[in-house]
Coordinates of C-alpha atoms and ligand atoms in Angstrom, one line a residue:
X1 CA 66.8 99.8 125.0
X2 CA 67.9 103.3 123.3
X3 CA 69.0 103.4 119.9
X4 CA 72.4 103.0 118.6
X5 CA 74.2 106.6 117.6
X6 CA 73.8 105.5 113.9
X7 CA 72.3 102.4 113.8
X8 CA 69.8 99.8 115.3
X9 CA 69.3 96.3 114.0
X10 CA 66.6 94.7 116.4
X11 CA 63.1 95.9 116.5
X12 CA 61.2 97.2 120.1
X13 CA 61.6 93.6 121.6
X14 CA 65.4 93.3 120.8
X15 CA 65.0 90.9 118.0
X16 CA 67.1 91.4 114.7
X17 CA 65.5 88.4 112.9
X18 CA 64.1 91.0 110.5
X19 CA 67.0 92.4 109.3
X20 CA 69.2 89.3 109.0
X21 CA 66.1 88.0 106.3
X22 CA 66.3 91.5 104.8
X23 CA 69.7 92.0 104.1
X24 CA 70.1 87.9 103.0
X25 CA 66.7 89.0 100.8
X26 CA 68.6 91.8 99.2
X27 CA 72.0 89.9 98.9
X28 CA 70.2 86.5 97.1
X29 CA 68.3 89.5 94.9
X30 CA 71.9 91.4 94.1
X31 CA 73.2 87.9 93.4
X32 CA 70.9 87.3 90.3
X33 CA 72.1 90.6 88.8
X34 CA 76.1 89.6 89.3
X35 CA 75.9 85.7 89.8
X36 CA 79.2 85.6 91.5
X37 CA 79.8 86.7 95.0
X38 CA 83.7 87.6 94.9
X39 CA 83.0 90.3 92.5
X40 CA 79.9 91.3 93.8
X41 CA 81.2 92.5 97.0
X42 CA 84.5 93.8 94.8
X43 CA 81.9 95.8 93.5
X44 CA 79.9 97.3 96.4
X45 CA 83.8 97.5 98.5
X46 CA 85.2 99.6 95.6
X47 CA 81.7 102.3 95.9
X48 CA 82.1 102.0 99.2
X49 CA 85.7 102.9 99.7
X50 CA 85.5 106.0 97.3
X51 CA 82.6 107.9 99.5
X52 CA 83.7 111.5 97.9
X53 CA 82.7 110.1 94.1
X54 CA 80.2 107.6 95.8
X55 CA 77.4 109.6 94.3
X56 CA 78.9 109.6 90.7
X57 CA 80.5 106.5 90.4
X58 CA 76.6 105.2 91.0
X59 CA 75.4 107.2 87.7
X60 CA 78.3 105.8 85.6
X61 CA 78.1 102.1 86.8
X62 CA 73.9 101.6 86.8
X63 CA 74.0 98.2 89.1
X64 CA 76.0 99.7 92.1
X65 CA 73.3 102.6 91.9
X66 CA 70.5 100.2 91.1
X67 CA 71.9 98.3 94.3
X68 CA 72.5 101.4 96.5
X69 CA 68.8 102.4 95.7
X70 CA 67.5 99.2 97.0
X71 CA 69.7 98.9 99.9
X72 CA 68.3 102.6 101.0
X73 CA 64.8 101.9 100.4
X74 CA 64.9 98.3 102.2
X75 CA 67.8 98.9 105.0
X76 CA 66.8 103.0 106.1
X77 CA 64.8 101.5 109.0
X78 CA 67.5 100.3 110.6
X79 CA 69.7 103.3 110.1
X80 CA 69.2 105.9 113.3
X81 CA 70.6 109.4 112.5
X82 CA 73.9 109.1 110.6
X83 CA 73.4 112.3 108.7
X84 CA 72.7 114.4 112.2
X85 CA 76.0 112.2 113.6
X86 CA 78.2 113.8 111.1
X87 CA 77.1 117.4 111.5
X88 CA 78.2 117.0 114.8
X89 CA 81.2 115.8 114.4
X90 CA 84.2 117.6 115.7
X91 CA 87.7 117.9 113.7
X92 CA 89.2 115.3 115.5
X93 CA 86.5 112.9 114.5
X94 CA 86.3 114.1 111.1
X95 CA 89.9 112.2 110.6
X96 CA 88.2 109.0 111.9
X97 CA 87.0 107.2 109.3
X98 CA 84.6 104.9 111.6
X99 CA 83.0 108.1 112.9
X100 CA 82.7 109.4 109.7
X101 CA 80.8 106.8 108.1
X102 CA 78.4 108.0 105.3
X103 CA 74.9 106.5 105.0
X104 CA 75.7 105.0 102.0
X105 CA 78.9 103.8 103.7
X106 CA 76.3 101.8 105.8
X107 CA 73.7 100.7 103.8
X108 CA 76.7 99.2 101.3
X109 CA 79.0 97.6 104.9
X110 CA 75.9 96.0 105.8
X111 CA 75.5 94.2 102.4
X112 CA 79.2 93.5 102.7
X113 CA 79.3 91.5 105.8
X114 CA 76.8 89.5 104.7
X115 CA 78.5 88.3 101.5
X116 CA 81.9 88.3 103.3
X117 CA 80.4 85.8 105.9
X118 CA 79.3 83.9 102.4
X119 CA 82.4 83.7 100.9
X120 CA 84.6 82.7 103.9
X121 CA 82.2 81.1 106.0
X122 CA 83.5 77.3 104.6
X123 CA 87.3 78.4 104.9
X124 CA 86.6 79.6 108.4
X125 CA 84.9 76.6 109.4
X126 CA 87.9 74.6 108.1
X127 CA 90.6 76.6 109.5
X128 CA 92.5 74.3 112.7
X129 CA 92.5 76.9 115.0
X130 CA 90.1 79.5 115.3
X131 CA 89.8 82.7 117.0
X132 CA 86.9 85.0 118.0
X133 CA 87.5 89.0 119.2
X134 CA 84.6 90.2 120.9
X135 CA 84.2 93.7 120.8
X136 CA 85.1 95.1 124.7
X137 CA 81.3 97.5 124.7
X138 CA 79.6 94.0 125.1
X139 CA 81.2 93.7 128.7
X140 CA 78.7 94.1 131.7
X141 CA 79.8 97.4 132.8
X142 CA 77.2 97.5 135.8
X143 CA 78.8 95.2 138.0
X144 CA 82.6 95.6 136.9
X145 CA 83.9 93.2 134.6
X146 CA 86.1 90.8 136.0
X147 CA 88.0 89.6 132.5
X148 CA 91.6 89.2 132.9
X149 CA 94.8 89.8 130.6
X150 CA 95.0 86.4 128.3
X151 CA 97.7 85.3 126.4
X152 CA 96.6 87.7 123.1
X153 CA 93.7 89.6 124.2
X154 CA 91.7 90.0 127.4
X155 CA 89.4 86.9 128.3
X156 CA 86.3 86.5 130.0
X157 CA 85.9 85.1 133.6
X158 CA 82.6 84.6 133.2
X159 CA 81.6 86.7 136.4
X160 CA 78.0 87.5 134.9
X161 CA 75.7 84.7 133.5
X162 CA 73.7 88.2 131.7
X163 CA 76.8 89.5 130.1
X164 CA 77.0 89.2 126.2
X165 CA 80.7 88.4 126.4
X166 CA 79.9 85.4 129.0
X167 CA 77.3 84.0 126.3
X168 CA 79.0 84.3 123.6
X169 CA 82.2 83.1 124.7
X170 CA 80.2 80.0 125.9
X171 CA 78.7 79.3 122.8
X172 CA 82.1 80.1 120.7
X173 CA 83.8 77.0 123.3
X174 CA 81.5 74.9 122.3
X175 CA 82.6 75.1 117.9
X176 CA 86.5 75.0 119.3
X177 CA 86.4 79.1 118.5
X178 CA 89.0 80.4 121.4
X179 CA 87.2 83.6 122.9
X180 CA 89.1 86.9 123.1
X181 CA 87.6 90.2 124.3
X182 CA 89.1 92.9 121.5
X183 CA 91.5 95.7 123.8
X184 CA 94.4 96.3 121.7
X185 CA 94.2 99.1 118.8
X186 CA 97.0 97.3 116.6
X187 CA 95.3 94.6 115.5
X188 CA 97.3 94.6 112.1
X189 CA 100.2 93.4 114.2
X190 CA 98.2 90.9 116.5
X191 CA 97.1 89.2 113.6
X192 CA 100.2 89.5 111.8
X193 CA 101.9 87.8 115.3
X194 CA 99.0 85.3 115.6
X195 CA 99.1 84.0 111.6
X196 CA 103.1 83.2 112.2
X197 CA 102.0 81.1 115.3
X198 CA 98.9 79.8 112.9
X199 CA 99.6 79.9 109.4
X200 CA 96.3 78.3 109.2
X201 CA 93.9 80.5 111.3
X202 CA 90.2 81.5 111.2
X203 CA 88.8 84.5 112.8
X204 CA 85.3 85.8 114.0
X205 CA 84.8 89.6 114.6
X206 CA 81.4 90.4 116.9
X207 CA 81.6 94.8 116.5
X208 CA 80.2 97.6 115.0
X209 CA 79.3 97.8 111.3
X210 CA 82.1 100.1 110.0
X211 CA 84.4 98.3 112.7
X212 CA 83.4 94.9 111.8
X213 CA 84.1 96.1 107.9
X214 CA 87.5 97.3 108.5
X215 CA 88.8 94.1 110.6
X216 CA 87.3 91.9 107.5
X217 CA 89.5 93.8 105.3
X218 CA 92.4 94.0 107.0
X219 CA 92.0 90.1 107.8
X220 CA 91.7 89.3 103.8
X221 CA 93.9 91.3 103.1
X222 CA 96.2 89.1 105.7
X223 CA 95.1 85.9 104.1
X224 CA 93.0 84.9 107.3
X225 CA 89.6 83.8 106.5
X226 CA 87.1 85.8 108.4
X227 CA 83.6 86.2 109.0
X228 CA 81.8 88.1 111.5
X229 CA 78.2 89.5 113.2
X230 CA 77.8 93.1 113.7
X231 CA 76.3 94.5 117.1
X232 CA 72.5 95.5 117.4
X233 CA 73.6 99.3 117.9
X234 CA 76.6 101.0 118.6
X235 CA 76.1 102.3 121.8
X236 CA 79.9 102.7 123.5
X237 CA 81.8 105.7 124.8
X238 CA 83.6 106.4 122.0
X239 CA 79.8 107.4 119.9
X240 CA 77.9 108.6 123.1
X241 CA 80.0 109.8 125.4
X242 CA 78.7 106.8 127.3
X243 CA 79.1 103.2 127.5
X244 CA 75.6 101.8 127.2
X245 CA 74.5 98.5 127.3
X246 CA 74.6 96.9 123.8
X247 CA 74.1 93.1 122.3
X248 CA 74.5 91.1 119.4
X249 CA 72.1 88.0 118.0
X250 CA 72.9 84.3 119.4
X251 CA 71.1 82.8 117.1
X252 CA 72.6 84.3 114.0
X253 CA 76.4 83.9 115.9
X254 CA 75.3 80.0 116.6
X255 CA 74.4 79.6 112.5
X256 CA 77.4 81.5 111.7
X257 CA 80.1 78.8 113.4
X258 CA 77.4 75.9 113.4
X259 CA 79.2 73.0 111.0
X260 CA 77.1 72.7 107.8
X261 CA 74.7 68.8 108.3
Ligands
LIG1 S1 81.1 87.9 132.2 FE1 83.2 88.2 131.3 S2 83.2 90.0 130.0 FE2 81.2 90.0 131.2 S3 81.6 91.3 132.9 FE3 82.2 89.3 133.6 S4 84.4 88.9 133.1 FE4 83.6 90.8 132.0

C-alpha cells in the first residue's frame, strides 16, 4: 500500500502493532516525569498549539523539549515527508491548519491521542449513548459506496464485506457504539445538536491525526467524552489529489470500546 502524504503507522504488511507499543512506551515513560495525565497532555496541547514559538517555548520549559526530543527520535519512522508537504503547499492550504501541520505538530498529536483516549476512555465507556464518526476516506471507493443519508450523518449499508466502514461499523454494533460515516464540515454544531438530544453522550472519532486532534478538542471542549483511533495514512483527495485506499487497526479499535474485565 503507498504511504500516507505525511504519515504511515503500519509497517510493509499493514500492521501498526509497532507503533501503538511505541507511542504507549513513550506515554508510560513521559508519565514518570509528570505523574498526572491531565496536565501532561495540558502540557504537550499548549506546545503544540503555539507551533510559531514551538521551538523556544522547548528551551525555556526543559520536559516539553526533553519530551519532543524523544518523541522525534522514537516516532520519525512513522512520519513520511511533512517537511516536503509544506513546501508545497499552496496559499490556500497555508490557511488550513490540518494541511499545515508541522512535524512537531505530529510527533506531539500523536502522544496526545493516546493520553486523551487514557483520560476519557472510562467516561466514554460509561456514557448511555454513544456515537462513532468514521471518517468518509475509509469508504470502498472501487465499487461505489452504497451508504445512505442517516438521521445525523451518512450510514453504512454494508454493501462491501472488504470495506473498512462495513467492519468497523460491525464491530462498533456490537459495544452499543451507533456508527456514522463523518460528511458534514460543521461538526461544532452536530455535536452541539446531538448533546441537547444526549446530555450524556460519548463519542469515538476514526480520522487523520491532526483531524482526529481537532474533533478531541472541540468535543472536550463541548463536555463530551471522547476518544478516538487515527488512520494508518492519510491518503484522501483532499492530501493527494486522490482518494486512495486507506485503513485503520481492528484490534486497537476493538481494545479501545471493549468494557474493562
Ligand atoms: S460497506 Fe458501507 S461504507 Fe463501505 S462502500 Fe458499502 S455502503 Fe459504503
Amino acid at each position: 500500500m503507498n504511504p500516507g502524504r505525511t504519515y504511515t503507522l503500519t509497517d510493509n504488511k499493514g500492521e501498526s502493532t509497532l507503533y501503538y507499543q511505541l507511542v504507549r512506551e513513550l506515554a508510560d515513560r513521559f508519565l514518570d516525569i509528570i505523574p498526572d495525565e491531565v496536565v501532561l497532555r495540558e502540557s504537550i496541547r499548549n506546545a503544540s498549539t503555539w507551533k510559531g514559538v514551538l521551538r523556544r517555548l522547548s528551551r525555556r520549559e526543559r520536559h516539553v523539549g526533553k519530551i519532543l526530543r524523544d518523541l522525534d527520535n522514537v516516532l520519525t519512522p512513522f512520519l513520511t515527508g511533512v517537511n516536503e508537504h509544506l513546501l508545497t503547499l499552496s496559499l490556500t492550504d497555508r490557511l488550513d491548519r490540518t494541511m499545515r501541520t508541522s512535524r512537531d505538530q505530529y510527533l506531539f498529536y500523536m502522544l496526545e491521542i493516546e493520553l486523551t483516549n487514557r483520560i476519557n476512555r472510562d467516561s466514554f465507556l460509561k456514557a448511555p449513548w454513544r456515537m462513532a464518526l468514521i471518517a468518509h476516506c475509509l469508504r470502498d471507493f472501487r465499487k461505489g459506496c452504497q451508504s445512505k443519508r442517516g438521521e445525523i450523518e451518512d450510514q453504512c449499508t454494508h454493501c462491501d464485506l472488504d470495506c473498512y466502514v462495513h467492519m468497523g461499523s460491525e464491530l462498533l454494533d456490537r459495544y452499543q457504539i451507533n456508527p456514522f460515516i463523518s460528511v458534514s464540515m460543521d461538526h461544532q454544531r452536530l455535536f452541539k445538536h446531538l448533546n441537547n438530544d444526549h446530555p450524556e453522550m460519548g463519542v469515538l472519532g476514526i480520522a487523520c491525526v491532526p483531524e482526529l486532534v481537532m474533533g478531541m478538542r472541540l468535543c472536550e471542549g463541548l463536555g463530551i467524552p471522547v476518544v478516538g483511533i487515527p488512520l494508518d495514512a492519510n491518503r484522501c483527495s483532499r492530501w493527494l489529489g486522490e482518494c486512495l485506499e486507506t485503513t485503520f487497526s481492528l484490534k486497537e479499535l476493538e481494545e479501545l470500546v471493549k468494557p474493562s474485565v
